[in-house]
GROMACS .gro file of C-alpha atoms in nm:
model
  269
    1UNK     CA    1   9.500  25.509  14.167
    2UNK     CA    2   9.555  25.789  14.415
    3UNK     CA    3   9.193  25.905  14.377
    4UNK     CA    4   9.073  25.546  14.450
    5UNK     CA    5   9.272  25.541  14.773
    6UNK     CA    6   9.128  25.879  14.877
    7UNK     CA    7   8.777  25.760  14.797
    8UNK     CA    8   8.830  25.445  15.000
    9UNK     CA    9   8.954  25.645  15.300
   10UNK     CA   10   8.659  25.882  15.280
   11UNK     CA   11   8.419  25.588  15.258
   12UNK     CA   12   8.578  25.431  15.566
   13UNK     CA   13   8.552  25.755  15.764
   14UNK     CA   14   8.188  25.796  15.669
   15UNK     CA   15   8.116  25.435  15.770
   16UNK     CA   16   8.279  25.488  16.109
   17UNK     CA   17   8.080  25.806  16.165
   18UNK     CA   18   7.759  25.630  16.073
   19UNK     CA   19   7.836  25.348  16.317
   20UNK     CA   20   7.905  25.597  16.597
   21UNK     CA   21   7.579  25.781  16.535
   22UNK     CA   22   7.363  25.471  16.507
   23UNK     CA   23   7.536  25.272  16.780
   24UNK     CA   24   7.608  24.975  16.554
   25UNK     CA   25   7.981  24.974  16.606
   26UNK     CA   26   8.180  24.742  16.835
   27UNK     CA   27   8.189  25.011  17.104
   28UNK     CA   28   7.809  25.030  17.126
   29UNK     CA   29   7.695  25.067  17.489
   30UNK     CA   30   7.487  24.785  17.635
   31UNK     CA   31   7.117  24.877  17.670
   32UNK     CA   32   7.020  24.984  18.021
   33UNK     CA   33   6.722  24.838  18.208
   34UNK     CA   34   6.463  25.105  18.282
   35UNK     CA   35   6.426  25.205  18.648
   36UNK     CA   36   6.058  25.127  18.691
   37UNK     CA   37   6.040  24.917  19.008
   38UNK     CA   38   5.855  25.044  19.319
   39UNK     CA   39   5.973  24.967  19.674
   40UNK     CA   40   5.760  25.063  19.977
   41UNK     CA   41   5.963  25.106  20.295
   42UNK     CA   42   5.884  25.230  20.641
   43UNK     CA   43   5.691  25.181  20.962
   44UNK     CA   44   5.333  25.090  21.056
   45UNK     CA   45   5.181  25.389  20.878
   46UNK     CA   46   5.316  25.250  20.551
   47UNK     CA   47   5.258  24.882  20.628
   48UNK     CA   48   4.891  24.953  20.691
   49UNK     CA   49   4.847  24.882  21.063
   50UNK     CA   50   4.492  24.983  21.148
   51UNK     CA   51   4.361  24.912  20.799
   52UNK     CA   52   4.298  24.541  20.869
   53UNK     CA   53   4.290  24.237  20.638
   54UNK     CA   54   4.662  24.174  20.686
   55UNK     CA   55   4.861  23.947  20.459
   56UNK     CA   56   4.908  23.610  20.629
   57UNK     CA   57   5.272  23.609  20.524
   58UNK     CA   58   5.350  23.947  20.682
   59UNK     CA   59   5.323  23.816  21.042
   60UNK     CA   60   5.434  24.079  21.293
   61UNK     CA   61   5.486  24.340  21.018
   62UNK     CA   62   5.109  24.360  20.965
   63UNK     CA   63   5.119  24.457  20.598
   64UNK     CA   64   4.777  24.523  20.453
   65UNK     CA   65   4.648  24.527  20.095
   66UNK     CA   66   4.452  24.833  20.209
   67UNK     CA   67   4.771  25.030  20.279
   68UNK     CA   68   4.851  25.314  20.041
   69UNK     CA   69   5.156  25.139  19.881
   70UNK     CA   70   4.953  24.831  19.788
   71UNK     CA   71   4.660  25.041  19.667
   72UNK     CA   72   4.887  25.257  19.449
   73UNK     CA   73   5.073  24.957  19.306
   74UNK     CA   74   4.744  24.787  19.215
   75UNK     CA   75   4.643  25.079  18.995
   76UNK     CA   76   4.987  25.173  18.862
   77UNK     CA   77   5.150  24.860  18.715
   78UNK     CA   78   5.527  24.865  18.740
   79UNK     CA   79   5.801  24.621  18.646
   80UNK     CA   80   5.810  24.515  19.014
   81UNK     CA   81   5.657  24.599  19.353
   82UNK     CA   82   5.830  24.515  19.680
   83UNK     CA   83   5.641  24.585  20.006
   84UNK     CA   84   5.885  24.570  20.297
   85UNK     CA   85   5.736  24.830  20.536
   86UNK     CA   86   5.688  24.681  20.884
   87UNK     CA   87   5.504  24.762  21.204
   88UNK     CA   88   5.722  24.936  21.460
   89UNK     CA   89   6.016  24.991  21.225
   90UNK     CA   90   6.276  25.247  21.325
   91UNK     CA   91   6.530  25.399  21.089
   92UNK     CA   92   6.780  25.126  21.186
   93UNK     CA   93   6.521  24.854  21.117
   94UNK     CA   94   6.452  24.995  20.770
   95UNK     CA   95   6.824  25.007  20.699
   96UNK     CA   96   6.894  24.656  20.831
   97UNK     CA   97   6.590  24.466  20.707
   98UNK     CA   98   6.401  24.650  20.431
   99UNK     CA   99   6.647  24.773  20.168
  100UNK     CA  100   6.719  24.442  19.997
  101UNK     CA  101   6.494  24.505  19.694
  102UNK     CA  102   6.656  24.843  19.615
  103UNK     CA  103   6.869  24.851  19.301
  104UNK     CA  104   6.951  25.054  18.993
  105UNK     CA  105   6.618  24.931  18.854
  106UNK     CA  106   6.420  25.097  19.133
  107UNK     CA  107   6.235  25.401  19.000
  108UNK     CA  108   6.013  25.485  19.299
  109UNK     CA  109   6.052  25.458  19.676
  110UNK     CA  110   5.804  25.556  19.947
  111UNK     CA  111   5.843  25.556  20.324
  112UNK     CA  112   5.720  25.687  20.655
  113UNK     CA  113   5.975  25.669  20.934
  114UNK     CA  114   6.067  25.856  21.250
  115UNK     CA  115   5.760  25.805  21.468
  116UNK     CA  116   5.888  25.483  21.625
  117UNK     CA  117   6.237  25.630  21.667
  118UNK     CA  118   6.087  25.920  21.858
  119UNK     CA  119   5.902  25.692  22.098
  120UNK     CA  120   5.545  25.773  22.002
  121UNK     CA  121   5.426  25.439  22.138
  122UNK     CA  122   5.566  25.525  22.483
  123UNK     CA  123   5.430  25.879  22.458
  124UNK     CA  124   5.079  25.758  22.379
  125UNK     CA  125   5.085  25.507  22.665
  126UNK     CA  126   5.198  25.779  22.903
  127UNK     CA  127   4.929  26.022  22.786
  128UNK     CA  128   4.650  25.766  22.822
  129UNK     CA  129   4.753  25.620  23.158
  130UNK     CA  130   4.935  25.891  23.354
  131UNK     CA  131   4.757  26.221  23.293
  132UNK     CA  132   4.825  26.559  23.140
  133UNK     CA  133   5.148  26.658  23.318
  134UNK     CA  134   5.317  26.327  23.242
  135UNK     CA  135   5.191  26.345  22.883
  136UNK     CA  136   5.333  26.693  22.824
  137UNK     CA  137   5.663  26.584  22.976
  138UNK     CA  138   5.682  26.275  22.753
  139UNK     CA  139   5.611  26.489  22.448
  140UNK     CA  140   5.893  26.725  22.547
  141UNK     CA  141   6.134  26.428  22.568
  142UNK     CA  142   6.026  26.310  22.226
  143UNK     CA  143   6.086  26.655  22.078
  144UNK     CA  144   6.436  26.658  22.227
  145UNK     CA  145   6.508  26.330  22.053
  146UNK     CA  146   6.373  26.468  21.725
  147UNK     CA  147   6.611  26.763  21.746
  148UNK     CA  148   6.916  26.575  21.870
  149UNK     CA  149   6.939  26.219  21.738
  150UNK     CA  150   6.674  26.174  21.468
  151UNK     CA  151   6.823  26.403  21.199
  152UNK     CA  152   7.148  26.204  21.198
  153UNK     CA  153   6.962  25.873  21.178
  154UNK     CA  154   6.749  26.000  20.892
  155UNK     CA  155   7.059  26.125  20.709
  156UNK     CA  156   7.221  25.782  20.735
  157UNK     CA  157   6.912  25.605  20.606
  158UNK     CA  158   6.845  25.850  20.325
  159UNK     CA  159   7.208  25.828  20.208
  160UNK     CA  160   7.196  25.448  20.193
  161UNK     CA  161   6.868  25.456  19.998
  162UNK     CA  162   7.025  25.688  19.739
  163UNK     CA  163   7.336  25.472  19.713
  164UNK     CA  164   7.133  25.155  19.659
  165UNK     CA  165   6.873  25.314  19.428
  166UNK     CA  166   7.049  25.600  19.248
  167UNK     CA  167   6.772  25.650  18.989
  168UNK     CA  168   6.477  25.639  19.229
  169UNK     CA  169   6.227  25.916  19.295
  170UNK     CA  170   6.195  25.901  19.676
  171UNK     CA  171   5.877  26.022  19.850
  172UNK     CA  172   5.895  26.063  20.228
  173UNK     CA  173   5.543  26.089  20.370
  174UNK     CA  174   5.463  26.262  20.697
  175UNK     CA  175   5.215  26.187  20.975
  176UNK     CA  176   4.864  26.327  21.035
  177UNK     CA  177   4.741  26.501  21.349
  178UNK     CA  178   4.599  26.244  21.585
  179UNK     CA  179   4.326  26.460  21.744
  180UNK     CA  180   4.074  26.724  21.660
  181UNK     CA  181   4.106  26.953  21.963
  182UNK     CA  182   3.774  27.062  22.117
  183UNK     CA  183   3.612  26.786  21.916
  184UNK     CA  184   3.331  26.541  21.979
  185UNK     CA  185   3.504  26.314  22.236
  186UNK     CA  186   3.316  26.304  22.565
  187UNK     CA  187   3.611  26.154  22.755
  188UNK     CA  188   3.967  26.041  22.717
  189UNK     CA  189   4.280  26.250  22.750
  190UNK     CA  190   4.262  26.626  22.801
  191UNK     CA  191   4.263  26.880  22.523
  192UNK     CA  192   4.597  27.001  22.659
  193UNK     CA  193   4.740  26.655  22.596
  194UNK     CA  194   4.578  26.638  22.254
  195UNK     CA  195   4.729  26.972  22.156
  196UNK     CA  196   5.071  26.861  22.280
  197UNK     CA  197   5.051  26.544  22.072
  198UNK     CA  198   4.951  26.733  21.760
  199UNK     CA  199   5.238  26.975  21.821
  200UNK     CA  200   5.477  26.680  21.844
  201UNK     CA  201   5.350  26.552  21.508
  202UNK     CA  202   5.409  26.896  21.359
  203UNK     CA  203   5.765  26.900  21.493
  204UNK     CA  204   5.838  26.550  21.360
  205UNK     CA  205   5.708  26.646  21.017
  206UNK     CA  206   5.923  26.960  21.017
  207UNK     CA  207   6.239  26.767  21.102
  208UNK     CA  208   6.162  26.494  20.850
  209UNK     CA  209   6.078  26.738  20.573
  210UNK     CA  210   6.405  26.926  20.623
  211UNK     CA  211   6.617  26.611  20.606
  212UNK     CA  212   6.425  26.484  20.302
  213UNK     CA  213   6.472  26.813  20.116
  214UNK     CA  214   6.846  26.817  20.189
  215UNK     CA  215   6.874  26.478  20.022
  216UNK     CA  216   6.671  26.582  19.718
  217UNK     CA  217   6.368  26.378  19.824
  218UNK     CA  218   6.003  26.480  19.806
  219UNK     CA  219   5.818  26.534  20.135
  220UNK     CA  220   5.445  26.460  20.118
  221UNK     CA  221   5.245  26.629  20.396
  222UNK     CA  222   4.920  26.444  20.479
  223UNK     CA  223   4.790  26.672  20.755
  224UNK     CA  224   4.556  26.868  20.529
  225UNK     CA  225   4.415  26.544  20.385
  226UNK     CA  226   4.326  26.423  20.737
  227UNK     CA  227   4.180  26.755  20.853
  228UNK     CA  228   3.835  26.701  21.007
  229UNK     CA  229   3.907  26.327  21.013
  230UNK     CA  230   4.122  26.309  21.327
  231UNK     CA  231   4.017  26.131  21.646
  232UNK     CA  232   3.729  26.325  21.807
  233UNK     CA  233   3.602  26.443  21.468
  234UNK     CA  234   3.261  26.329  21.340
  235UNK     CA  235   3.420  26.090  21.084
  236UNK     CA  236   3.768  25.988  21.206
  237UNK     CA  237   4.020  25.819  20.978
  238UNK     CA  238   4.251  25.751  21.272
  239UNK     CA  239   4.177  25.482  21.528
  240UNK     CA  240   4.146  25.576  21.893
  241UNK     CA  241   4.275  25.345  22.169
  242UNK     CA  242   4.143  24.994  22.120
  243UNK     CA  243   4.144  24.731  22.398
  244UNK     CA  244   4.056  24.454  22.150
  245UNK     CA  245   4.334  24.540  21.907
  246UNK     CA  246   4.581  24.763  22.094
  247UNK     CA  247   4.844  24.751  21.821
  248UNK     CA  248   4.598  24.927  21.587
  249UNK     CA  249   4.547  25.218  21.827
  250UNK     CA  250   4.641  25.559  21.684
  251UNK     CA  251   4.684  25.433  21.328
  252UNK     CA  252   4.497  25.523  21.008
  253UNK     CA  253   4.190  25.321  20.922
  254UNK     CA  254   4.138  25.181  20.573
  255UNK     CA  255   3.976  25.515  20.483
  256UNK     CA  256   4.277  25.695  20.622
  257UNK     CA  257   4.493  25.495  20.386
  258UNK     CA  258   4.269  25.521  20.078
  259UNK     CA  259   4.142  25.878  20.120
  260UNK     CA  260   4.419  26.030  20.328
  261UNK     CA  261   4.755  25.883  20.230
  262UNK     CA  262   4.684  25.748  19.882
  263UNK     CA  263   4.578  26.075  19.712
  264UNK     CA  264   4.872  26.263  19.860
  265UNK     CA  265   5.116  25.995  19.749
  266UNK     CA  266   4.960  25.976  19.405
  267UNK     CA  267   5.016  26.349  19.352
  268UNK     CA  268   5.384  26.323  19.442
  269UNK     CA  269   5.481  25.979  19.305
   0.00000   0.00000   0.00000
């Protein structure tokens, strides 16, 4: 009788152990949904301004199926794809209007942001209309903003992204040089202005890369991909100033998206 009780106890212990190992007991954890969704955030360089063929539903955001996020999503099926990047978006705009799709199911996030915060639209207008001295001065003001205010704004945005999408791999993409200095352009702004603008892009990328790294995010540098394809190069992938479509000025063309941004993003996604 005693041996029967011992055998029964041993059998019960073995059954409990088996349930724990196989997850068939009452305490079995609920299965988790895989984090496979992709959310594309950011400004005009991510929405695809300059690439054309904009979605009718995107209105002032000017999202294009030729933008690198849409191109990548078309060839890399995911559980979901949300394209919220918008023309002219600053860090505060991304935070206030673009983060809705982020969740624990988000596995990948991409974004470009910081150019609009730093006033590149104003800088470009100044450089085109007011000459070299005013251009260099406007660039210096933008650099001051990049050093003073932008890092804090990026930190706030990056922290919220991580909180809303804790499992996501986040890729922060940079900006290309706008000009090939001493290039093929017969007119336009001076080479001094062009160099100053490229230097501002370098500075913005440096600030953005540092903040991204401190948050554990991947920074994807596109400058090498655009080399020899800047404005004033024989085959530019960046639009010069356009009177017919001014909003597209100084943005990547469809080739800039497909041959510049897309390969760099694909290597880091």
